[in-house]
Amino acid sequence: KGLNILSFKNHDFSKPVFNRLKIKDSVVLKDEVIYNILKDKDSGIWIGTTKGLYFYNLKEPYLKLIKEKNKSDNNVIYGLLKDHQNNIWFSTNKGLSHYDRVTGIFTHYNQGDGISSEEFDLNASYKNPSGMMYFGGINGITYFNPKEVIYKPRESKLYIDNIQITRTDKNLIETIQLKNDQPLKIRSKQFPFYVNFSDINLNYFKNTEFAYRLKPDGNQWNHIDNKRQIQFINLTPGDYTLEIQGETKGILWNETKPLTLSINVIPLWWQSRLAYFIYIILFLSLLYFIYRFTLNKKLEHQENMRLHELDEMKTRLYGNITHELRTPLTVIMGMTENIKQRIDSEKQRSLKSKFEILTRNSKKLLYLINQILDLSKVESGKMNLKPVYTDIIPFIKIIPDSFKSLASHKNISLTLYNENDTIYMDFDPEKISAIISNLLSNAIKFTPEKGKIILHVKKMINGSVPYLVIKVKDNGIGIKAEDQKHIFDRFYQVDNSAMGGTGIGLSLTKELVLLMNGEISVKSEIGKGTEFRIEIPITNKAEKLEKIDFNFTPLFSENEDQDIDEISDQHHDDHPQILIIEDNKDVAHFIASGLINQYEISFAQDGEEGILKAFEKIPDLIITDLMMPKKDGFEVCEILKNDEKTSHIPVIMLTARVFEQDKIKGLAHGADAYLTKPFNQNELQIRIEQLIKLREKMQHKFQKTCFQIDQNSSLETKFINKCIAAIHQNMADENFRSSELAFAVHLSESQLYRKLKAVTNMSTAVFIRDIRLLAAKDLLQKSDQNISEIAYICGFSNPDWFSRSFKEKFGYTPSNFRQRN
């Protein structure tokens, strides 16, 4: 409880009262444990605690912590004595210390100074009448007469032993000797180099440290403790003088000259005359480069003019091609719709759903072709506005209503917020519809489930000009800052697996806005959402209409999941299981349609969900797209191939990216096959069959080798080795079964079963039994224990069951096997 005063008069304890005028110099003992109290002749008390030394002045009174300068921590004081010179000696947990009351200097002694140990015992201290002091430590007693302790450091002479430099031809250290006052010449390639020195000091107890400085750069001494080697990593060219000096108890040896060494660092080649000549040549080359750059700028301008003409030609080509594509596509759509209407039988429901997929994707293709055609018209200046003058608010309300079913299917809230009930203005219904539809389609596509999309319409007056302001805001995945300035560029695609598309929609949207003398801008933040803002000037010059007959059909259907759900509901437990990871549901249905009779199919809509399902189901094979939300195919492949639960699963990567470097990257991430879209279903089925056959070969290999600890570095081998080790550690435990093995390797029972079945074609129970039988076989050959003992050692509770299992596995009973071997 700190410091207390016992009054013999009142027979009670009390706390000391300190002088508040000295409050800055005083401290209060609260948590310190007091080990020693020493009376001073000057009406003071020295107090030794677990947190240092205190002095209590009885006259003032005040309490002061006696602390060494520039030292943050204090030692535990075990013993406390005062010598005849009125100085304080105390033993600690870090040696013996001396405090000079006149100078306020602490001096510390350790085993290098001759004391028995640096750890002393509590209260093991004594001073006899002659002044001799005794301190007891863990290794014996230290005793001395304070008058005979020499405080002045004993100096000795220092010598250069050798210099160790790095050889220029090889990265090796070479030791050289210098004669007399010979200077050291060093080149830049010979760094680092080391200066080794020694001192001649024959004292048994010595506590010498060393310091050095390098002139003319530094005048401060660098302390290196008791090391006798100085390392130099690098020095600028020039002449230096190295000075080395010893120190004892923090006091440098001043009576003798320091050890000196002259060092000459030879300049590097780039500071030579040849180097300066090269600099002049480079300067002249720079002037020539500037001349060539100016000339190239002129040539580049001419090239830009040529490319502009070429771009105009390509625009005309796009227009012609899209016109030609619309004709056969119209025929395909018409014939598809005609055939679909004639399919009414319930038995032909599957065929009808395929025609619905065909119709839906034909509409998407037609929509894309129309966008390319419109874009080419805008850029060629052939697209004209067809404005009408009427109230735009009722017309705008029609567009989000067409998207609400799709938004509701994705559990997205789509809200229209119009600040004005009526806004009469000139506008082109087709162009306004295309603008808002593109923005809403993008918002729905890139907004996750339970997200929000707001279509905000208002009238604003900027100066004297009224404007129609349309804002589409979502809380989706957002766009990177470096991509925002390019998203309106033609055919630009954000480099993000979660954002597909052709790069046409937003480019067309911007061109249409500019056609109406408007402006479009975007604000976005990753993970928080995106806001597109459109401002169109309001005019009233067109023909007035009371009502607009305009029917808008959304591009996307909310029924896209029905076919997927039908396939997912079909289960074939005896068939191999395939996991399809694909964000396009029509493509996923197309892949599954050719596999449903031979395999059990499951789906995942993005890379993150695919990884979770792969860990949960441990499928026999995975088919994954490359460009997907959340995690792309490369990430999916890398994660699954580097996890021991799923490393054995073959992965087929499907993608529309046909570049050779993408294929190489996919294979480098662990993909077993890489197919480009459009792909042939027969080729896909053959690839799947071959990969499953390869897995069967792997199973056959592991059935031969899995019963011995293999040093192969593959994840499958490491996993089997882990299982074998766990079984061997619990060999005698007859209750160590599937659940215990699953717990030991950190998997669920179903995951362990599917993993072992995929790698070894054995169930968990059979795998454990075979490991036990192999161990028993080894004991039958190498030990003289009887068969029953071996059965119990290997975890078989019934020797008869052991004999039957052994004969089933090896063809002999245990007794016959022992006789034969």
Short mmCIF file of C-alpha atoms in Angstrom, two decimals, residues 41 54 128 139 224 297-298 315 365 382 388-389 392 400 462 515 580 597 615 696 791 811 815:
data_model
loop_
_atom_site.label_atom_id
_atom_site.label_comp_id
_atom_site.label_asym_id
_atom_site.label_seq_id
_atom_site.Cartn_x
_atom_site.Cartn_y
_atom_site.Cartn_z
CA LYS A 41 22.19 11.35 8.65
CA TYR A 54 13.28 7.29 -3.86
CA ASN A 128 30.72 -3.91 8.34
CA ASN A 139 25.85 -17.13 -7.86
CA ILE A 224 29.37 0.02 -31.14
CA LYS A 297 4.42 15.54 -84.73
CA LYS A 298 3.84 16.91 -88.21
CA THR A 315 -18.76 4.14 -89.95
CA LEU A 365 -28.82 -9.37 -81.05
CA LYS A 382 -27.47 11.22 -90.84
CA VAL A 388 -42.93 16.72 -80.70
CA TYR A 389 -44.19 19.27 -78.21
CA ILE A 392 -42.83 14.59 -71.16
CA PRO A 400 -39.43 2.49 -65.71
CA ASN A 462 -29.76 27.84 -65.30
CA LEU A 515 -27.69 15.55 -80.60
CA ILE A 580 -21.55 -24.68 -63.92
CA ASN A 597 -28.82 -36.96 -69.12
CA PHE A 615 -16.41 -26.19 -51.22
CA GLU A 696 -10.05 -42.49 -62.78
CA ALA A 791 -5.83 -56.90 -34.39
CA GLY A 811 -6.24 -63.28 -50.21
CA SER A 815 -1.91 -66.97 -39.92
#
